[in-house]
XYZ file of C-alpha atoms in Angstrom:
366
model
C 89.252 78.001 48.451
C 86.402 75.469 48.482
C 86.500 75.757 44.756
C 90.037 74.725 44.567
C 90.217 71.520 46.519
C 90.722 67.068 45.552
C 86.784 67.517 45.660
C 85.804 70.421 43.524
C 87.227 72.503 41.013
C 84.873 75.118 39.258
C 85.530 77.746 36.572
C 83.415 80.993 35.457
C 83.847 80.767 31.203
C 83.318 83.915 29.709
C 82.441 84.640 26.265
C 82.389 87.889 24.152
C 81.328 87.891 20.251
C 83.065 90.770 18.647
C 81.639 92.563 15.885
C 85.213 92.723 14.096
C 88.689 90.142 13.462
C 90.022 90.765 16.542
C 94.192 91.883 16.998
C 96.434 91.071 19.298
C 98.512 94.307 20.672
C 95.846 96.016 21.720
C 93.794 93.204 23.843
C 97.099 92.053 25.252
C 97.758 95.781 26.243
C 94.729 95.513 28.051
C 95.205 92.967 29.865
C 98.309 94.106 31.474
C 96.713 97.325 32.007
C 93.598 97.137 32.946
C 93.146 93.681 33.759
C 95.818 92.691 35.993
C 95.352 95.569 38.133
C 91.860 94.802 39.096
C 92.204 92.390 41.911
C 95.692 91.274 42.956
C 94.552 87.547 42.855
C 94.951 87.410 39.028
C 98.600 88.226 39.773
C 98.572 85.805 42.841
C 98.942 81.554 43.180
C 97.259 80.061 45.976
C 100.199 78.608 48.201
C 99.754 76.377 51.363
C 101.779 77.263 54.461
C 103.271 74.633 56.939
C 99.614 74.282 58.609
C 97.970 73.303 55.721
C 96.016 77.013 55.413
C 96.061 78.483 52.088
C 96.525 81.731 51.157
C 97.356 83.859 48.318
C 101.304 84.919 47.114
C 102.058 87.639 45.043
C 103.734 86.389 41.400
C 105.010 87.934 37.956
C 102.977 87.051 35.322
C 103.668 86.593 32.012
C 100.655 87.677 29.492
C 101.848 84.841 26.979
C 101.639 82.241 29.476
C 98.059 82.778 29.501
C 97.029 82.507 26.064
C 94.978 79.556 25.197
C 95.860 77.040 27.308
C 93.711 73.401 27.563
C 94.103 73.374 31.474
C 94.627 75.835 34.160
C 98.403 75.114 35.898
C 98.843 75.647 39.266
C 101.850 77.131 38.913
C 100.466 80.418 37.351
C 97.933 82.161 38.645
C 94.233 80.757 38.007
C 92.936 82.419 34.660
C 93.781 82.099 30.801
C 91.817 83.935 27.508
C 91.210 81.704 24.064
C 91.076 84.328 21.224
C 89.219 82.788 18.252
C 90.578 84.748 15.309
C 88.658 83.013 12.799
C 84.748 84.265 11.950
C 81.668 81.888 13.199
C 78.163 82.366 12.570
C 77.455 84.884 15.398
C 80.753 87.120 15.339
C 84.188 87.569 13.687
C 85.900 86.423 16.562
C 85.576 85.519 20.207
C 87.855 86.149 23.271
C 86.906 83.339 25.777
C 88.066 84.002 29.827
C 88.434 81.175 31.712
C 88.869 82.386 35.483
C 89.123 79.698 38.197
C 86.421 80.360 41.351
C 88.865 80.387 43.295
C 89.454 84.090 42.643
C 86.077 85.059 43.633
C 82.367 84.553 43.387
C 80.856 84.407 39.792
C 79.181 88.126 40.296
C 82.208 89.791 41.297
C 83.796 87.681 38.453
C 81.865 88.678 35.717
C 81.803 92.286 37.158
C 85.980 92.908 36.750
C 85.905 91.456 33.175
C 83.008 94.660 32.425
C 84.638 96.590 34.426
C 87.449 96.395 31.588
C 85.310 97.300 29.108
C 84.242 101.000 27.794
C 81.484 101.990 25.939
C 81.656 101.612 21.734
C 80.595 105.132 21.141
C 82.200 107.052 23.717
C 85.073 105.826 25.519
C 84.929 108.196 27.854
C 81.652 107.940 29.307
C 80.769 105.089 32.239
C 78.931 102.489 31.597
C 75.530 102.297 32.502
C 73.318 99.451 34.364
C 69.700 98.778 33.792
C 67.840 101.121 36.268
C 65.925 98.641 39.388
C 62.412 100.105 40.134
C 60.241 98.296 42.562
C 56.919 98.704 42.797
C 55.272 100.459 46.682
C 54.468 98.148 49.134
C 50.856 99.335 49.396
C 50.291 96.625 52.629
C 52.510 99.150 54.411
C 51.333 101.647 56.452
C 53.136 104.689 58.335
C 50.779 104.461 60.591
C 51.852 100.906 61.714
C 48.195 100.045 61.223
C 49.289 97.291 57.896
C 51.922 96.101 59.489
C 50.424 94.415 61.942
C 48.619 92.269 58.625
C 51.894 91.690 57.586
C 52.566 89.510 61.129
C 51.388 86.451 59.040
C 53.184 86.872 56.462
C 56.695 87.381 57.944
C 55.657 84.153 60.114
C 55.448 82.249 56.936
C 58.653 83.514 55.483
C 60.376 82.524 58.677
C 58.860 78.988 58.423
C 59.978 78.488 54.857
C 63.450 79.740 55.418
C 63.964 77.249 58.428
C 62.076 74.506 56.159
C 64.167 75.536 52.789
C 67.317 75.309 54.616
C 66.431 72.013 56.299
C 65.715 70.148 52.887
C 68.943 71.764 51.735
C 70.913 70.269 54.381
C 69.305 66.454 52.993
C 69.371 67.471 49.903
C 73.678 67.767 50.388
C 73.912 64.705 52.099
C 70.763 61.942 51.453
C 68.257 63.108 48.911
C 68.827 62.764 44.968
C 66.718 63.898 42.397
C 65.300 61.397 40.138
C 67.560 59.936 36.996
C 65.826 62.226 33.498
C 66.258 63.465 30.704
C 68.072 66.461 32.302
C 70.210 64.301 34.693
C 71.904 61.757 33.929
C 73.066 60.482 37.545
C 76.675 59.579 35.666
C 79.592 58.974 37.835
C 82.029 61.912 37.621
C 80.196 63.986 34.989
C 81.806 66.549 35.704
C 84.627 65.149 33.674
C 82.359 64.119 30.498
C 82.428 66.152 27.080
C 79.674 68.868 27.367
C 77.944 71.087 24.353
C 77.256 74.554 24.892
C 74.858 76.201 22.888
C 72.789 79.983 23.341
C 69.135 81.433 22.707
C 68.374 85.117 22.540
C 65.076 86.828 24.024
C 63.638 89.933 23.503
C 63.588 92.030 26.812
C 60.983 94.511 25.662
C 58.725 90.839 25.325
C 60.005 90.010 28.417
C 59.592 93.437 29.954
C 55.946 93.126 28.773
C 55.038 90.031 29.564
C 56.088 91.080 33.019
C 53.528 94.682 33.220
C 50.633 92.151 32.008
C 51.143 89.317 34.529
C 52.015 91.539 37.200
C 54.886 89.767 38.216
C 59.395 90.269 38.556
C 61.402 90.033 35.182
C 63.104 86.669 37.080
C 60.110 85.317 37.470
C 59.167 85.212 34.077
C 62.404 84.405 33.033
C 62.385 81.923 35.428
C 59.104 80.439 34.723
C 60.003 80.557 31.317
C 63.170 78.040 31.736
C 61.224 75.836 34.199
C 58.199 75.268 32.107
C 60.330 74.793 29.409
C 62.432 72.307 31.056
C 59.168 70.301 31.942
C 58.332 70.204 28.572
C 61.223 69.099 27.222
C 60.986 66.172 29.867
C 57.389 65.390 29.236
C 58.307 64.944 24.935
C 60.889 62.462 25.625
C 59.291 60.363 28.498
C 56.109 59.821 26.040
C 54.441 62.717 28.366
C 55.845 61.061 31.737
C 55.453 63.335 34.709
C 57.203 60.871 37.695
C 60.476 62.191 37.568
C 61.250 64.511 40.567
C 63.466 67.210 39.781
C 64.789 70.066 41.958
C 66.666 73.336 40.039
C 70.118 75.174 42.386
C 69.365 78.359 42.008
C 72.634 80.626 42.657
C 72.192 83.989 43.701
C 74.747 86.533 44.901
C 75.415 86.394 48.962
C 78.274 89.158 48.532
C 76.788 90.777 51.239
C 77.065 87.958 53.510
C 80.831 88.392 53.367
C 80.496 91.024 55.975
C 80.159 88.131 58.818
C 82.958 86.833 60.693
C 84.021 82.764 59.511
C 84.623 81.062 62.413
C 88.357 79.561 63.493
C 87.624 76.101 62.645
C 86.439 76.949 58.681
C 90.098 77.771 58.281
C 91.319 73.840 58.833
C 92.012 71.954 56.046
C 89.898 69.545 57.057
C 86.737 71.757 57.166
C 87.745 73.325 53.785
C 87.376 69.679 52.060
C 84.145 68.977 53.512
C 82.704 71.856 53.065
C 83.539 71.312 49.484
C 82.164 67.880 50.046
C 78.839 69.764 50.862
C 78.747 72.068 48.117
C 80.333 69.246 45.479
C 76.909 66.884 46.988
C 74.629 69.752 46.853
C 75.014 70.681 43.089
C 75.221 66.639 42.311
C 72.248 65.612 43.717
C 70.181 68.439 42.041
C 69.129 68.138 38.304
C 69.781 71.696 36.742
C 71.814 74.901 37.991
C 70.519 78.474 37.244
C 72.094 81.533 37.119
C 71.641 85.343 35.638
C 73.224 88.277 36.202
C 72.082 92.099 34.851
C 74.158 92.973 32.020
C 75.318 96.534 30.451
C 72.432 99.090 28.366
C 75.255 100.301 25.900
C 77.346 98.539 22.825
C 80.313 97.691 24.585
C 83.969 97.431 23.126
C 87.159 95.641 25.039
C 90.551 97.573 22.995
C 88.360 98.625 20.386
C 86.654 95.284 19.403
C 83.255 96.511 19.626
C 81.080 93.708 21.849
C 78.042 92.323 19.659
C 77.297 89.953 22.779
C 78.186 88.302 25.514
C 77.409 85.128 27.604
C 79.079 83.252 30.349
C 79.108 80.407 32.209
C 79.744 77.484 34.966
C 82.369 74.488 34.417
C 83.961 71.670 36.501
C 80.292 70.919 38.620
C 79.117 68.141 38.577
C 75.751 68.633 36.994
C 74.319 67.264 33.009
C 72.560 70.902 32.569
C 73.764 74.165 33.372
C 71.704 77.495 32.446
C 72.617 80.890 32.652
C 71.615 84.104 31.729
C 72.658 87.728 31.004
C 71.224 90.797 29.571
C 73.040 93.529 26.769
C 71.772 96.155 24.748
C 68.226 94.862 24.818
C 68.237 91.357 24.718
C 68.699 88.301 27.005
C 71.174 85.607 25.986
C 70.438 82.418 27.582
C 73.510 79.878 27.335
C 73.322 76.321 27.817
C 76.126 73.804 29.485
C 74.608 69.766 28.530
C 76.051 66.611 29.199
C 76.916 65.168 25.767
C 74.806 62.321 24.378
C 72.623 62.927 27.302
C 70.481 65.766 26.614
C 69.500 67.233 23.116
C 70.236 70.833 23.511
C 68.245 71.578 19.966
C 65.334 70.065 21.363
C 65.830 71.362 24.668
C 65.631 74.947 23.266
C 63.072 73.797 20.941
C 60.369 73.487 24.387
C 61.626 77.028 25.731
C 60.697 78.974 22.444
C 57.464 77.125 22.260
C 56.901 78.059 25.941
C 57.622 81.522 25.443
C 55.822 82.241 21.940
C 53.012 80.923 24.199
C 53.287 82.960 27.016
C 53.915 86.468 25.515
C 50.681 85.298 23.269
C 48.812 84.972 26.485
C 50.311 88.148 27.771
C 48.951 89.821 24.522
C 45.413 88.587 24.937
C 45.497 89.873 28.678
C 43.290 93.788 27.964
């Protein structure tokens, strides 16, 4: 509900490529189908009761009402899908979901919309997930004789939690980063035009680049987009290093919806400023960052077989926006920047250069 407030109102865009000119019937079949069904919120419109609390109220919907609209109404529940007939450079169509966050976090999101996919080859068969290995712990001991070593270490995690979530809580309300190249400090920007534009990486690079340096895949990634980023910076400011810029990093806290809210979180006047906090926290910052594990297989939504996929944040107020999924192989990075702000050619330019020369470092590594 924080998402749907006077203060903030944020939407999860998500984008499929299809290999082939996409038809109606079947994809509206689906919807009603498949789609719908999946959480009762995309059949639902957020309502307000005579104490101002707002909950959700069951609704017909009508497919057609949802096709390709400029704006989400609130008098329909809070989603819509553009289908792109015509052929672009990377697929022969596109179907485009726009779902409001209002109906959930980004994760869950993303994870209904593949949920309504099945694989290209055989229908039949689930859909598989990259397999997560991580690598012993060899400071452990069953003895208990390591974990004593690991006192320090836990100490220091504790520190920088309670330190993190200090500089967060300025960060919301007093501290802005520095005007840049990658933030433009514009009043309402969340309302300016905005390009979006995509780069694809190899994960087997990736993947390797990872075994040599000994490191996570989101770190590289990571360190990758950062380094980048600071590039980019450095080539327009004539090599200028003042600027102090701080990255949002959003990461899925599903699990944190097994704790209680409190009474008071339900008032209406809690709701807007806790949107306040989160509408200050994302201004104040200079770039969001987001990725999500995507599917092994070619996928296909009513037979349109997927070629790939991307999604992404709108409505924050923020000049750059990255995010980041993975699909049969390959990571798709997609970029959301402030028009006439920040050169998104360029911008991609600095990553590539970044990562030719860290998977030629990786390669010199015996």
């Amino acid at each position: 509900m924080y998402f749907n407030s006077s203060v903030l109102s944020v939407c999860v865009l998500a984008v499929l490529d299809t290999e082939i000119p996409i038809d109606d019937s079947p994809v509206l079949g689906l919807l009603k189908d498949v789609f719908l069904p999946i959480s009762p919120r995309f059949s639902s419109l957020m309502v307000e009761d005579e104490n101002g609390v707002k909950h959700w109220k069951k609704v017909e919907v009508k497919l057609e009402d949802h096709i390709a609209m400029e704006k989400l109404p609130h008098n329909r529940p809070l989603w819509n899908i553009h289908i792109i007939k015509y052929p672009t450079s990377n697929a022969a169509g596109n179907l485009i979901f726009k779902l409001h966050r209002s109906l959930g976090d980004g994760y869950s999101l993303m994870a209904d919309l593949l949920s309504c996919l099945q694989r290209a080859d055989s229908p039949s068969v689930p859909l598989t997930f990259p397999t997560l290995t991580s690598a012993p712990n060899p400071n452990l001991s069953v003895g208990g004789t390591s974990i004593f070593r690991n006192i320090p270490k836990v100490l220091r995690s504790a520190f920088n939690t309670v330190s993190d979530f200090g500089w967060s809580l300025m960060k919301s309300s007093y501290v802005e980063d520095d005007i840049s190249l990658i933030r433009s400090g514009n009043p309402g920007v969340e309302f300016k035009l905005v390009l979006i534009s995509t780069m694809t990486f190899s994960l087997d690079d990736i993947k390797q680049i990872k075994t040599k340096l000994r490191v996570t895949i989101n770190v590289v990634i990571t360190g990758i987009i950062f380094l980048g980023t600071r590039l980019y910076m450095q080539e327009g400011r004539n090599k200028s290093t003042n600027e102090h810029s701080t990255a949002l990093v959003l990461l899925n806290t599903k699990a944190i919806r097994e704790y209680k809210s409190v009474k008071e979180i339900h008032k209406p006047y809690a709701e807007k400023a806790i949107a306040k906090y989160i509408y200050n926290t994302i201004k104040n910052s200079s770039m969001t960052l987001s990725n999500m594990i995507g599917l092994v297989e070619r996928m296909a939504l009513a037979n349109h077989p997927i070629k790939s996929l991307y999604f992404m944040v709108a409505g924050e107020p923020k000049s750059l926006t990255i995010t980041m999924i993975s699909y049969m192989g390959k990571l798709k990075v997609a970029f959301k920047t402030e028009k006439d702000s920040i050169d998104p050619e360029k911008l991609k330019s600095s990553i590539q250069t970044v990562f030719e020369m860290i998977l030629k470092a990786a390669h010199d590594i015996a």
